[in-house]
CSV table of C-alpha atoms in Angstrom, one decimal:
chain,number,residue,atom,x,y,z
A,3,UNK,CA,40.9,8.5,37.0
A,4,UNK,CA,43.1,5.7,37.2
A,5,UNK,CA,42.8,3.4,34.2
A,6,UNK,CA,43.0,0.9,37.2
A,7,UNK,CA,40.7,2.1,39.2
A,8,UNK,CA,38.6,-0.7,38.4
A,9,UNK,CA,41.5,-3.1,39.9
A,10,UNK,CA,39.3,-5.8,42.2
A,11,UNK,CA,40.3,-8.7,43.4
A,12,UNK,CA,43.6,-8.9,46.0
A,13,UNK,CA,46.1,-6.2,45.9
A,14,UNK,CA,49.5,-7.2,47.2
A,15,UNK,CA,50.3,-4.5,50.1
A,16,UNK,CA,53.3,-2.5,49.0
A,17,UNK,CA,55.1,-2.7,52.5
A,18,UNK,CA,54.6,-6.0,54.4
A,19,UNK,CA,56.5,-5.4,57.5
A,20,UNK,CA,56.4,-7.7,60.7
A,21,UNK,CA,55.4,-6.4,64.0
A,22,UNK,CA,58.1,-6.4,66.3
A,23,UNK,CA,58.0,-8.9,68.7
A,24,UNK,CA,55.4,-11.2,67.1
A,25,UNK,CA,55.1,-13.1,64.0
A,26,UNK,CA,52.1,-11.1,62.8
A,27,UNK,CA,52.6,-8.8,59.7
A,28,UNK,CA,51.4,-5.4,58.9
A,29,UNK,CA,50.5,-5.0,55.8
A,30,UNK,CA,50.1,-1.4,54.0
A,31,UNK,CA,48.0,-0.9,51.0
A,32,UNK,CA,48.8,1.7,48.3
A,33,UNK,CA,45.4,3.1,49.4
A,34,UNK,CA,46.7,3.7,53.5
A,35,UNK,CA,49.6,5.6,51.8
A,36,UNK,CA,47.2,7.7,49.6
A,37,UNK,CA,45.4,8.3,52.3
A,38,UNK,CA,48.4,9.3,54.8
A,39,UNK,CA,49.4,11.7,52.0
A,40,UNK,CA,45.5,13.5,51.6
A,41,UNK,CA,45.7,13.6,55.8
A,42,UNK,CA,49.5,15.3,55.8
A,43,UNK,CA,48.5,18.0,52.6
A,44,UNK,CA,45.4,19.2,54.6
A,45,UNK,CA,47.2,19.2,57.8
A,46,UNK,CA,50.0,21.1,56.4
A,47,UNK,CA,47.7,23.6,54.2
A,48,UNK,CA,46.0,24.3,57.4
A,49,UNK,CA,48.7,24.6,59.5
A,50,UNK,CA,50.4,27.0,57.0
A,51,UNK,CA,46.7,28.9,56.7
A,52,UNK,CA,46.4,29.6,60.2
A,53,UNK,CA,49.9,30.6,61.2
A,54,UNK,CA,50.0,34.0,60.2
A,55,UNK,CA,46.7,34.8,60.2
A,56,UNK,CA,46.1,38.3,58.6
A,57,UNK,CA,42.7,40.2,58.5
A,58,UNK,CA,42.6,40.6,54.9
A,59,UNK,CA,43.3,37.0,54.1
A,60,UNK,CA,45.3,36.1,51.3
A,61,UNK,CA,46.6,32.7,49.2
A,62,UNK,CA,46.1,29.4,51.2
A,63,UNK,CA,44.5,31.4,54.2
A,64,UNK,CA,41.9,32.5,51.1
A,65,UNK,CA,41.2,28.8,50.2
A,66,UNK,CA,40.7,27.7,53.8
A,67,UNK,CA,38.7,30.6,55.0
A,68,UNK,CA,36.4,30.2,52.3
A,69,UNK,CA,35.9,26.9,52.7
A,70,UNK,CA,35.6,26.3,56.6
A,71,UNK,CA,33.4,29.7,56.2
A,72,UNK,CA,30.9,27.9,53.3
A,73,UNK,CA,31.0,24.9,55.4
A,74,UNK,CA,29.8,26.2,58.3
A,75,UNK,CA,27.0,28.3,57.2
A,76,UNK,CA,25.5,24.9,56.0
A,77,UNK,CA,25.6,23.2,59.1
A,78,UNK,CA,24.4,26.4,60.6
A,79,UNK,CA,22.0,25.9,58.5
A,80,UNK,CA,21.2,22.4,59.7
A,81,UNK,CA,21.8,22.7,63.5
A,82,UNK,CA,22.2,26.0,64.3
A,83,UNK,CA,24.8,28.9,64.3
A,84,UNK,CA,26.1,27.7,68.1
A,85,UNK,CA,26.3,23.8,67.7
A,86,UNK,CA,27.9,24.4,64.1
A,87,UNK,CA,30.9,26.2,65.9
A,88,UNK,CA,31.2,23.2,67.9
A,89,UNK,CA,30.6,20.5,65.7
A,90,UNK,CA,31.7,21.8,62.6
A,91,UNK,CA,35.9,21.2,62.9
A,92,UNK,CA,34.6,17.3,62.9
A,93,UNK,CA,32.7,17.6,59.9
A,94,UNK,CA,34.7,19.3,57.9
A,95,UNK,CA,37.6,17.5,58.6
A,96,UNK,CA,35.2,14.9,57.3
A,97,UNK,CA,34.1,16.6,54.3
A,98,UNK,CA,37.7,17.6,53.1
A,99,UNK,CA,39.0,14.3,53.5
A,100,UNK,CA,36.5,12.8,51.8
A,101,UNK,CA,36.7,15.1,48.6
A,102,UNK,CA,40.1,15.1,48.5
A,103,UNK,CA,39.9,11.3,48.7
A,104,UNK,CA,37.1,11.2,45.9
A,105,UNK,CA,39.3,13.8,44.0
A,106,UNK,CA,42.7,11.9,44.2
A,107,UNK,CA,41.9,8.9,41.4
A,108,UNK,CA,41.2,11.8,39.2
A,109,UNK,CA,45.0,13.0,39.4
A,110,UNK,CA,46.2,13.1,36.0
A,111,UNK,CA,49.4,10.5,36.0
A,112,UNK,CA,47.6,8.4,39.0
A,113,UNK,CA,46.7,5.4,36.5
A,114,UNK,CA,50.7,5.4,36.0
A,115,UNK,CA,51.0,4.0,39.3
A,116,UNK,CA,50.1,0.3,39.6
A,117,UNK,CA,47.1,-0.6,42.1
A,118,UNK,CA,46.4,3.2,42.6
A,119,UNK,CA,42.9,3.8,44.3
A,120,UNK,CA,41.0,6.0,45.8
A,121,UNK,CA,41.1,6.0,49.6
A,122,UNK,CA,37.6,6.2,49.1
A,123,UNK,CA,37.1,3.2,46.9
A,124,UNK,CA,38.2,0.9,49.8
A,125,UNK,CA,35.5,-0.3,52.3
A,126,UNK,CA,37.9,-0.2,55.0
A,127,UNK,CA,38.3,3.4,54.5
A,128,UNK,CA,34.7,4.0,54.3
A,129,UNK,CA,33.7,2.0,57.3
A,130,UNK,CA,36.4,3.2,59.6
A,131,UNK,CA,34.6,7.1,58.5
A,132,UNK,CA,31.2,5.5,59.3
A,133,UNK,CA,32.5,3.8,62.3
A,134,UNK,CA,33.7,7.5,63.7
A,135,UNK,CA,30.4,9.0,62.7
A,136,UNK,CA,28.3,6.3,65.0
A,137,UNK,CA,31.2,6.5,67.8
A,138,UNK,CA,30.9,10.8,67.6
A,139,UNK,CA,26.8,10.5,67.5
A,140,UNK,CA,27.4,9.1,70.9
A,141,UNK,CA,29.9,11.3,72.3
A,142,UNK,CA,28.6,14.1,71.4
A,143,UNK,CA,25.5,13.3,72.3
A,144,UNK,CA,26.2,12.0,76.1
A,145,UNK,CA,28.3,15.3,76.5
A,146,UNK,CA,25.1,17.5,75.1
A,147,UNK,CA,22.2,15.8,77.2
A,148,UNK,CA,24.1,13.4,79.7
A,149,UNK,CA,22.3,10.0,80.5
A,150,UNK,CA,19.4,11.6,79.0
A,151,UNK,CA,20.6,11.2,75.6
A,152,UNK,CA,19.4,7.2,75.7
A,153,UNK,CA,15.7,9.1,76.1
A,154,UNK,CA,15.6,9.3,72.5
A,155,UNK,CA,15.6,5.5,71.7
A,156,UNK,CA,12.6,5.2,73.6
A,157,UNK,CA,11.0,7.9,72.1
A,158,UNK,CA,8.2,8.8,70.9
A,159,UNK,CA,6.2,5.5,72.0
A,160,UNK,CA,8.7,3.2,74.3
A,161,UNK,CA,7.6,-0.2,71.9
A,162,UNK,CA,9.4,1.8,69.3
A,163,UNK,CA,12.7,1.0,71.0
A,164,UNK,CA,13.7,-1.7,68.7
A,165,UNK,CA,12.9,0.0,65.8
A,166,UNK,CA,15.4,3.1,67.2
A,167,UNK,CA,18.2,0.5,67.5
A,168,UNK,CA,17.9,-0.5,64.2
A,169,UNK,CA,17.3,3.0,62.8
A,170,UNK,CA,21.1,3.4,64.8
A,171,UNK,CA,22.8,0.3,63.7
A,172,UNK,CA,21.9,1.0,60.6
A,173,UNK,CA,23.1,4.1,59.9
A,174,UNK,CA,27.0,3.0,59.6
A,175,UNK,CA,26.2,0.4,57.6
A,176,UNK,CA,24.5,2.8,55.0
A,177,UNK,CA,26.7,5.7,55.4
A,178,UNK,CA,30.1,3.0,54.7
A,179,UNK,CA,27.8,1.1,52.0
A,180,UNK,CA,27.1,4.5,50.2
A,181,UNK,CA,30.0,6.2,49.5
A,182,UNK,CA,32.0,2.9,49.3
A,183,UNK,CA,29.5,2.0,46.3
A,184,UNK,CA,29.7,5.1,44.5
A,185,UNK,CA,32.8,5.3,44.3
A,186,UNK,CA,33.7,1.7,43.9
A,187,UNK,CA,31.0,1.7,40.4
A,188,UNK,CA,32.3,4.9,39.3
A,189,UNK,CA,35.9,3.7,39.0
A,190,UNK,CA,35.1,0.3,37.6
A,191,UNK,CA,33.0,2.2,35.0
A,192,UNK,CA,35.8,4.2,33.7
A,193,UNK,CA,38.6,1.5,34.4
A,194,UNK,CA,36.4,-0.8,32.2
A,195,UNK,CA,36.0,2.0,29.2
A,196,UNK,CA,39.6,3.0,29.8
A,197,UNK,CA,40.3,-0.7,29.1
A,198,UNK,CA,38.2,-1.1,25.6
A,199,UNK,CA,39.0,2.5,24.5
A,200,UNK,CA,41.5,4.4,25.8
A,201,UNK,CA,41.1,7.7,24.2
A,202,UNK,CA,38.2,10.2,25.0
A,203,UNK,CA,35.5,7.2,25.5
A,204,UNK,CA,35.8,7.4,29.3
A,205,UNK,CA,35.9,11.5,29.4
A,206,UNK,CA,32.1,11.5,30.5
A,207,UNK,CA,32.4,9.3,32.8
A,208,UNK,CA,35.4,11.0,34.5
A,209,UNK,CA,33.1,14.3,34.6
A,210,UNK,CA,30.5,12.3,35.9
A,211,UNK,CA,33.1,11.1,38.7
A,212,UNK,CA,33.8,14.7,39.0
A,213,UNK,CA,30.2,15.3,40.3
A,214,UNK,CA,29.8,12.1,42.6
A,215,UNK,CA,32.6,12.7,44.3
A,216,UNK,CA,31.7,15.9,45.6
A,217,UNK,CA,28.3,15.2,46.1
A,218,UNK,CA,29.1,11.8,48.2
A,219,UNK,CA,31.3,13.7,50.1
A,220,UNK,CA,28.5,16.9,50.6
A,221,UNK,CA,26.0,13.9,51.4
A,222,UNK,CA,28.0,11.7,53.9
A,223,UNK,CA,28.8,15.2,56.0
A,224,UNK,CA,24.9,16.3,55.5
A,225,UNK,CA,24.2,13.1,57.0
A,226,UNK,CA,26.6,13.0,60.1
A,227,UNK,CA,25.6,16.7,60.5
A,228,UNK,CA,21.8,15.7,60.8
A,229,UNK,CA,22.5,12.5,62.8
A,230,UNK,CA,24.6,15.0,65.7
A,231,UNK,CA,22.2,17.6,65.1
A,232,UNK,CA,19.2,14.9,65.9
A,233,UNK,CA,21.3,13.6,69.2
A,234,UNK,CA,22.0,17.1,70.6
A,235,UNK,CA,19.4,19.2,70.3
A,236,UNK,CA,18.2,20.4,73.6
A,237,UNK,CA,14.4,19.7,75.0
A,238,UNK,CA,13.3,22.8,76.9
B,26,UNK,CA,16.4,26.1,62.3
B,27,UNK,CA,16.8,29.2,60.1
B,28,UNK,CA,15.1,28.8,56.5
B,29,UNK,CA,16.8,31.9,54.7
B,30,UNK,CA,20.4,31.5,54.6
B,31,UNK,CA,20.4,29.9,51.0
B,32,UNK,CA,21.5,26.4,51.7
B,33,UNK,CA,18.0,24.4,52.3
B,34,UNK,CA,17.8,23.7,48.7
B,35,UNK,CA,21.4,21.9,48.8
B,36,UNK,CA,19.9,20.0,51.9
B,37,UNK,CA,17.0,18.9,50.8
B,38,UNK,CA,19.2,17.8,47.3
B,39,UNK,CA,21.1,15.5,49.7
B,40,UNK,CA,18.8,14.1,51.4
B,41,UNK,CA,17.0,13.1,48.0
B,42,UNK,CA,19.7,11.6,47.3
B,43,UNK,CA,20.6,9.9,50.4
B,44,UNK,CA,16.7,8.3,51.1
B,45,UNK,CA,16.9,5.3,48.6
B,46,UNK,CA,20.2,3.7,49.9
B,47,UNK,CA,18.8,4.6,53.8
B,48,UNK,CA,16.0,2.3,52.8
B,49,UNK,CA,17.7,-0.6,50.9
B,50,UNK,CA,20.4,-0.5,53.7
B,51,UNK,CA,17.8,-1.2,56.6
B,52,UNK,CA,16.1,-3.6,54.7
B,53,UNK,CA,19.3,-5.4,53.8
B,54,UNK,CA,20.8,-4.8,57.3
B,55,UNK,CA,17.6,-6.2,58.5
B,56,UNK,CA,17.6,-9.5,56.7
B,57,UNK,CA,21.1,-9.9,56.9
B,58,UNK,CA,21.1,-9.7,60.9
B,59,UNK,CA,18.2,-11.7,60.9
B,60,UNK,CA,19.5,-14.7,58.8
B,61,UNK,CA,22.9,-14.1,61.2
B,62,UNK,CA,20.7,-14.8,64.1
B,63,UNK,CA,19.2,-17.5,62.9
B,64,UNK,CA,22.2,-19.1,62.5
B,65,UNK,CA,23.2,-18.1,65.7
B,66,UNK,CA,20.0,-19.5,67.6
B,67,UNK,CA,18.7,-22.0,64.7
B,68,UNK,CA,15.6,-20.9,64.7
B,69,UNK,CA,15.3,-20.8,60.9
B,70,UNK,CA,13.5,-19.3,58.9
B,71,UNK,CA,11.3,-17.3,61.9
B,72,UNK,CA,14.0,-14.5,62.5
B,73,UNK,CA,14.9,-13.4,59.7
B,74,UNK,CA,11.1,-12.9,58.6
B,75,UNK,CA,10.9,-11.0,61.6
B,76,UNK,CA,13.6,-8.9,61.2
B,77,UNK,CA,13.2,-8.6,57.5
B,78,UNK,CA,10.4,-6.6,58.6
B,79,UNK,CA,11.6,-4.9,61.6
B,80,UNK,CA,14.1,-3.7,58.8
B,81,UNK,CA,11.8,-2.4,56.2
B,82,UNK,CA,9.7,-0.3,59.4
B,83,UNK,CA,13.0,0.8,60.8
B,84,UNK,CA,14.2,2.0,57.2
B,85,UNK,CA,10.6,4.0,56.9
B,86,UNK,CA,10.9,5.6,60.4
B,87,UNK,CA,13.9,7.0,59.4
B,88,UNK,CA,13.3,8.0,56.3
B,89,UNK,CA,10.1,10.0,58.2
B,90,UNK,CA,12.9,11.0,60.6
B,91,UNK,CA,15.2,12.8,57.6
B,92,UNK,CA,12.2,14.4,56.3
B,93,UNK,CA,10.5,15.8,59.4
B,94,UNK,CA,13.6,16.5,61.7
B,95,UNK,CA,12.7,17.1,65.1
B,96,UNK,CA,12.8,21.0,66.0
B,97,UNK,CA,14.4,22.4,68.7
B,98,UNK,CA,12.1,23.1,71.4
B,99,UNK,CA,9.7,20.2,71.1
């Protein structure tokens, strides 16, 4: 974990550039080009897993079979074996970003680079996930049950309705909130240790981080799974 | 929903987990968009009261709604 993970406060962007055409700027973050990095490993990994596909899998084909195999079962588990196949890719792209995100301040050599952060530790990040999540409830939803998906707000007493758009609204809110907050205390922890002592002192801590960052990632995914399990399950 | 495939104990650790910031999130959300509207309409202090609760009951339904999940079939 970066001994500047705990870096608050404004961050000059690394690149600054100005749109063309306009006087506005575009500024990139250290964070955006973490997370550029985490998006091009897993899409190369998975590109390089699934090209020559072989029925006794072996290496990087290993790795991803395992994990898209565990990954599934659980949603299985959660929404069944037919709606896992077809939500699933969605999650666990989730999931793996998210851990890998979580994972990356924990790189040894990351606190060498100034402003380093997780992706993760950014609420932009973290909203923008959420954001998706709320966007995909609907999607998904109107594609399962058509105009009848809306049924559910007004369910089960129709007075309940504003109660159901709260429940809704408020579920990107606490999904961003969440793992943003994790994260965010877990680095400042250990960039505040790091800061007094250096040496060993913040070695708990980092194992702590170890465990929150797989279980935020395991809970944000456990939620979306239940939130598109909730809006497409079928009424017979 | 299958109950045998060895992951329900995993879920239900999650969902611990998840169920206190669901509740301080729609309470917080609910005060927050109240004081907003208030604001908005200046109608202080009578909509954020309101929706301070409308909050809190919307942060109890769903905590009902993670642990009793609607089945298929109902």
């Amino acid at each position: 974990m970066s001994a500047e993970g705990g870096h608050h406060g404004p961050i000059d962007p690394l690149f600054n550039p100005v749109i063309p055409g306009t006087e506005y700027h575009l500024p990139i973050y250290n964070f955006v080009i973490t997370s550029w990095v985490i998006i091009l490993i897993l899409t190369i990994t998975a590109i390089l897993a699934t090209k020559n596909m072989k029925r006794f899998p072996k290496g990087i084909q290993n790795v991803w079979e395992y994990a898209v195999e565990g990954l599934f079962g659980f949603y299985g588990g959660i929404m069944g074996e037919e709606r896992a196949r077809k939500y699933g890719p969605f999650l666990t792209t989730c999931f793996l970003y998210i851990l890998l995100c979580n994972y990356s301040g924990l790189i040894p050599g990351a606190a060498m680079i100034k402003g380093f952060v997780p992706p993760t530790n950014n609420i932009s990040i973290t909203a923008g996930m959420s954001i998706m999540v709320f966007l995909s409830i609907f999607y998904f939803g109107i594609r399962a049950k058509g105009i009848g998906f809306f049924k559910h707000f007004f369910q089960p007493m129709a007075f309940l309705f504003i109660l159901n758009v709260i429940e809704e609204l408020v579920r990107p809110v606490s999904l961003s909130l969440r793992l943003y907050g994790n994260i965010y205390g877990e680095e400042m922890i250990i960039g505040k240790l790091a800061e007094m002592v250096p040496f060993l002192v913040p070695l708990p801590m980092m194992v702590l981080g170890v465990l929150t960052g797989g279980i935020q990632a395991f809970v944000f995914t456990l939620l979306a799974s239940t939130y598109i399990a909730g809006a497409t399950e079928e009424h017979h | 929903m299958t109950d045998d495939n060895g992951y329900q104990g995993y879920k239900g650790l999650g969902l611990i987990m998840s169920a206190g910031f669901t509740m301080a999130a729609s309470v917080l959300f609910g005060y927050f968009a109240g004081s907003w509207l208030d604001k908005y309409f200046g109608t202080k202090p009578w909509l954020t009261l309101i929706m301070f609760i409308l909050g809190t009951a919307a942060g109890l339904k769903s905590l009902y709604n993670l642990a009793f999940p609607k089945k298929e079939g109902d």
